[in-house]
Amino acid sequence: MPGETYLADCRARVAFDLLANTWNSVVLWALRDAPVRPGALRARIGGISAKVLTETLRRLEYNGLVERRGHPGSPPRVEYALTPLGRTLLPALEALGEWGFDHGDAVLAAQDRAEDRAQEAARPTRSGVGSRASF
Amino acid sequence: MPGETYLADCRARVAFDLLANTWNSVVLWALRDAPVRPGALRARIGGISAKVLTETLRRLEYNGLVERRGHPGSPPRVEYALTPLGRTLLPALEALGEWGFDHGDAVLAAQDRAEDRAQEAARPTRSGVGSRASF
DNA sequence: CAGGATCCGACACGATACTG
DNA sequence: CAGTATCGTGTCGGATCCTG
């Protein structure tokens, strides 16, 4: 079932699906400069649990974008790095990141406006507390 | 962008989060050329249910990337189009799509290799039928 | 044909505890 | 410190029925 997307431009879907989860893009982004050790990754990213981080790294490994180096001992010495294939994705990722820098505020503003519209649709009186939904 | 403090919530995350689900990027991609009616969207994309399509469109509307035009009647005449803000995302999106065209096969090959490794780790004998996992 | 309302399965994500 | 094992929760995504 994973195949069988009969969209005209199927190969583009591969890229879209790769980024279709919360952490893949973030971890790739965090690895773009140099190999990083898991602890440093967690610190740099923030808000990701150890379990989810390893899951994400395994997933990226599975897709050939990330490589795991070194083996455990005491203390364990492990690093994760982009593969050559993973590095080919960087330009597109940075284009995305840069777009975020340039237009992220506009998106947040749009969310706020949508939120306000939803509020006043529900209630004529304004009593908005701004906890934004996730999307 | 080089050397900024890493990314508990940097603006790049806004972009990453936007594409952190299955259909947002696909629908944006399907809208990149011109406004499209929902039915045509479903046909063009393939494999997306009506419910999920509307959810996705609402979500993109919420983020200010997509605009809904026209009003219902009999028959309903509706169109969805990218907003100016949504259009600014296109270059990054097309960079992603192009990467998929160029390296999608490499990703699929890596998945197959990983799958094979998993198989022979579980069983010395090969009997694999290749239904690939989603990631 | 647009799209709302439901029920539901799958899994991504999170917190915690435990092993080397 | 790296990684696994559980358990729990949310929600994304799919199928179906129903309305204008």
XYZ file of C-alpha atoms (C1' of nucleotides) in Angstrom:
310
model
C 0.000 0.000 0.000
C 2.815 2.462 0.388
C 3.274 2.637 -3.376
C 0.180 3.218 -5.440
C -0.212 6.929 -5.348
C -1.484 7.624 -8.770
C -0.657 11.279 -8.715
C 0.734 12.538 -11.969
C 3.969 13.633 -10.330
C 4.637 10.654 -8.167
C 8.284 11.216 -7.454
C 7.603 14.539 -5.797
C 5.531 12.642 -3.274
C 8.616 10.878 -2.041
C 10.012 14.187 -0.861
C 6.704 15.343 0.569
C 6.192 12.125 2.460
C 9.666 12.370 3.907
C 8.806 15.661 5.567
C 5.268 14.608 6.446
C 5.964 14.226 10.126
C 6.922 16.488 12.960
C 10.584 15.710 13.420
C 12.230 14.491 10.243
C 12.808 17.945 8.844
C 13.910 19.365 12.181
C 16.489 16.662 12.763
C 17.821 16.950 9.240
C 18.072 20.676 9.747
C 19.954 20.166 12.982
C 22.401 17.857 11.218
C 23.054 20.036 8.230
C 26.388 21.439 9.376
C 28.194 18.530 10.957
C 27.739 15.145 12.632
C 26.127 15.505 16.031
C 25.843 13.249 19.032
C 22.343 12.373 20.244
C 22.624 14.323 23.464
C 23.750 17.423 21.636
C 20.910 16.903 19.173
C 18.347 16.852 21.929
C 19.824 19.957 23.500
C 19.975 21.796 20.221
C 16.488 20.902 19.132
C 14.615 21.188 22.387
C 11.222 19.717 23.109
C 11.976 16.278 21.691
C 12.093 13.233 23.910
C 14.926 10.739 23.696
C 12.630 8.056 22.440
C 11.188 10.144 19.641
C 14.634 11.322 18.662
C 15.916 7.788 18.194
C 12.768 6.838 16.339
C 13.290 9.750 14.014
C 16.928 8.909 13.459
C 16.049 5.285 12.685
C 13.456 6.492 10.238
C 15.936 8.769 8.517
C 18.450 5.946 8.460
C 15.827 3.744 6.895
C 15.408 6.269 4.123
C 19.113 6.548 3.535
C 19.390 10.173 4.620
C 21.243 9.706 7.882
C 24.076 7.472 8.950
C 24.978 6.191 12.379
C 28.641 6.052 13.344
C 30.588 4.523 16.199
C 29.504 1.817 18.562
C 28.550 1.711 22.207
C 30.939 1.114 25.076
C 31.317 2.866 28.347
C 30.647 5.642 27.844
C 28.864 5.217 24.500
C 30.278 7.294 21.698
C 27.805 7.696 18.878
C 27.315 10.226 16.141
C 24.724 10.774 13.482
C 25.554 12.394 10.195
C 23.897 13.111 6.889
C 24.691 10.673 4.117
C 25.643 12.019 0.681
C 22.021 11.467 -0.304
C 20.882 13.358 2.754
C 23.148 16.213 1.863
C 21.494 16.555 -1.534
C 18.318 17.434 0.310
C 19.876 20.373 2.103
C 19.283 23.077 -0.502
C 15.582 22.366 -0.588
C 15.440 22.220 3.195
C 17.239 25.511 3.545
C 14.907 27.075 1.039
C 12.091 25.979 3.312
C 13.837 27.261 6.404
C 14.548 30.571 4.813
C 10.925 30.879 3.827
C 10.086 30.370 7.463
C 12.380 33.205 8.446
C 10.892 35.482 5.844
C 7.200 34.626 6.132
C 6.803 32.858 9.428
C 5.359 35.971 11.014
C 2.824 36.287 8.242
C 1.667 32.754 8.912
C 1.343 33.382 12.617
C -0.579 36.563 11.892
C -2.920 34.668 9.580
C -3.488 32.093 12.304
C -4.350 34.825 14.759
C -6.785 36.399 12.346
C -8.425 33.037 11.684
C -8.609 32.468 15.404
C -10.260 35.825 15.952
C -12.766 35.135 13.225
C -13.622 31.832 14.841
C -14.072 33.513 18.220
C -16.421 36.225 17.055
C -18.356 33.720 15.029
C -19.012 31.779 18.203
C -19.514 34.799 20.469
C -20.357 38.389 19.664
C -18.320 39.380 22.725
C -14.581 39.246 22.581
C -12.855 37.319 25.306
C -9.999 35.845 23.394
C -7.191 34.054 25.109
C -4.567 33.335 22.513
C -3.724 29.689 22.704
C -3.134 28.882 19.113
C -4.080 25.542 17.653
C -1.346 23.393 16.269
C -2.122 24.096 12.656
C 21.203 31.035 7.414
C 24.418 30.267 9.245
C 25.024 30.368 12.946
C 21.849 31.272 14.698
C 20.952 29.823 18.034
C 19.359 26.510 17.430
C 15.973 25.879 17.157
C 13.765 25.482 20.139
C 11.320 27.556 18.186
C 13.042 29.344 15.415
C 11.116 30.613 12.461
C 12.201 27.713 10.317
C 9.977 25.515 12.435
C 6.936 27.331 11.145
C 7.705 26.085 7.676
C 8.569 22.598 8.840
C 5.399 22.307 10.877
C 3.352 23.415 7.917
C 4.535 20.451 5.902
C 4.476 18.071 8.851
C 1.420 16.193 7.676
C 0.558 13.994 4.776
C -1.499 16.271 2.587
C -0.621 19.932 3.071
C 2.321 19.851 0.706
C 0.511 17.729 -1.857
C -2.488 20.024 -1.999
C -0.320 23.124 -2.221
C 1.561 21.430 -5.015
C -1.675 20.642 -6.802
C -2.726 24.283 -6.521
C 0.518 25.802 -7.696
C -0.584 26.578 -11.223
C -4.128 27.824 -10.937
C -7.262 27.777 -8.814
C -8.846 24.356 -8.792
C -12.248 23.049 -7.844
C -12.438 20.406 -5.133
C -13.537 17.640 -7.444
C -10.720 18.330 -9.832
C -8.346 18.402 -6.882
C -9.406 14.977 -5.735
C -9.063 13.623 -9.255
C -5.673 15.184 -9.740
C -4.270 14.042 -6.447
C -5.755 10.601 -6.161
C -5.980 8.572 -3.003
C -7.376 11.367 -0.852
C -10.869 11.175 0.547
C -13.261 14.091 0.308
C -13.237 14.562 4.030
C -9.482 14.698 4.315
C -9.274 17.050 1.366
C -11.601 19.572 2.967
C -9.809 19.250 6.252
C -6.556 19.966 4.533
C -7.971 22.943 2.695
C -9.404 24.355 5.927
C -6.042 23.912 7.555
C -4.273 25.715 4.738
C -6.879 28.432 4.877
C -6.271 28.752 8.592
C -2.599 29.331 7.898
C -3.301 31.919 5.256
C -1.883 29.910 2.387
C -5.079 29.062 0.575
C -8.214 31.016 -0.188
C -11.702 29.793 -0.839
C -13.711 31.495 -3.557
C -17.278 31.402 -4.714
C -20.395 30.419 -2.826
C -22.660 27.410 -2.883
C -25.811 27.129 -4.908
C -27.108 24.398 -7.111
C -24.776 23.163 -8.302
C -22.126 24.510 -5.928
C -19.382 26.456 -7.598
C -16.289 26.633 -5.457
C -12.618 27.130 -6.104
C -9.526 27.052 -4.000
C -6.494 29.148 -4.825
C -3.189 30.040 -3.300
C -3.043 33.370 -1.538
C -0.123 35.723 -2.217
C 1.468 34.342 0.917
C 0.920 30.831 -0.308
C 2.543 31.696 -3.581
C 5.701 32.789 -1.813
C 6.058 29.222 -0.630
C 6.096 27.812 -4.132
C 9.817 28.095 -4.886
C 10.722 26.126 -1.776
C 8.038 23.593 -2.535
C 9.218 23.137 -6.082
C 12.765 22.709 -4.864
C 11.447 19.866 -2.740
C 9.489 18.381 -5.606
C 12.437 18.559 -7.915
C 14.570 16.821 -5.319
C 11.995 14.071 -5.309
C 12.282 13.703 -9.050
C 16.063 13.610 -8.876
C 16.581 11.455 -5.806
C 13.310 9.699 -5.193
C 14.654 6.493 -6.666
C 17.667 6.633 -4.393
C 15.365 6.894 -1.388
C 13.274 3.947 -2.527
C 16.432 1.959 -3.116
C 17.662 2.784 0.370
C 14.327 1.655 1.782
C 14.605 -1.628 -0.070
C 18.111 -2.171 1.207
C 17.047 -1.432 4.756
C 14.111 -3.777 4.321
C 16.370 -6.529 3.078
C 18.697 -6.055 6.005
C 15.784 -6.318 8.391
C 14.559 -9.494 6.690
C 17.833 -11.337 6.846
C 18.322 -10.223 10.409
C 15.021 -11.858 11.325
C 15.365 -14.887 9.047
C 18.417 -16.480 7.536
C 16.177 -17.596 4.680
C 14.929 -15.110 2.184
C 11.203 -15.123 1.581
C 10.578 -11.428 1.391
C 7.629 -9.982 -0.395
C 8.252 -6.303 -0.665
C 5.510 -4.419 1.006
C 7.418 -1.416 2.118
C 6.692 0.306 5.398
C 5.464 3.838 5.239
C 8.749 5.388 6.311
C -20.922 18.188 -6.443
C -19.540 20.556 -1.953
C -18.927 19.243 2.605
C -20.707 18.309 7.232
C -21.274 14.482 10.887
C -19.679 9.923 12.735
C -17.270 5.856 13.856
C -12.848 3.816 13.815
C -8.017 2.021 13.182
C -3.296 3.189 13.094
C 0.524 5.392 14.726
C 3.190 9.468 15.940
C 4.389 11.662 19.986
C 5.091 12.055 25.081
C 6.516 10.592 29.955
C 8.609 7.335 32.667
C 11.490 3.633 34.044
C 15.070 0.424 33.105
C 19.356 -1.760 30.851
C 24.525 -1.302 29.249
C 24.886 8.863 27.925
C 22.767 5.793 24.291
C 18.920 3.025 23.728
C 14.876 0.043 24.718
C 10.439 -1.170 26.802
C 5.830 0.161 28.195
C 1.892 2.574 28.546
C -1.177 6.345 27.426
C -3.195 10.006 24.590
C -4.142 12.678 20.768
C -5.161 13.066 16.161
C -4.443 12.229 11.486
C -6.393 9.908 7.897
C -9.996 6.605 5.871
C -14.896 4.886 4.996
C -19.634 5.770 5.076
C -23.925 8.193 5.407
C -26.439 12.338 4.876
C -27.629 17.233 3.499
C -28.164 21.396 0.264
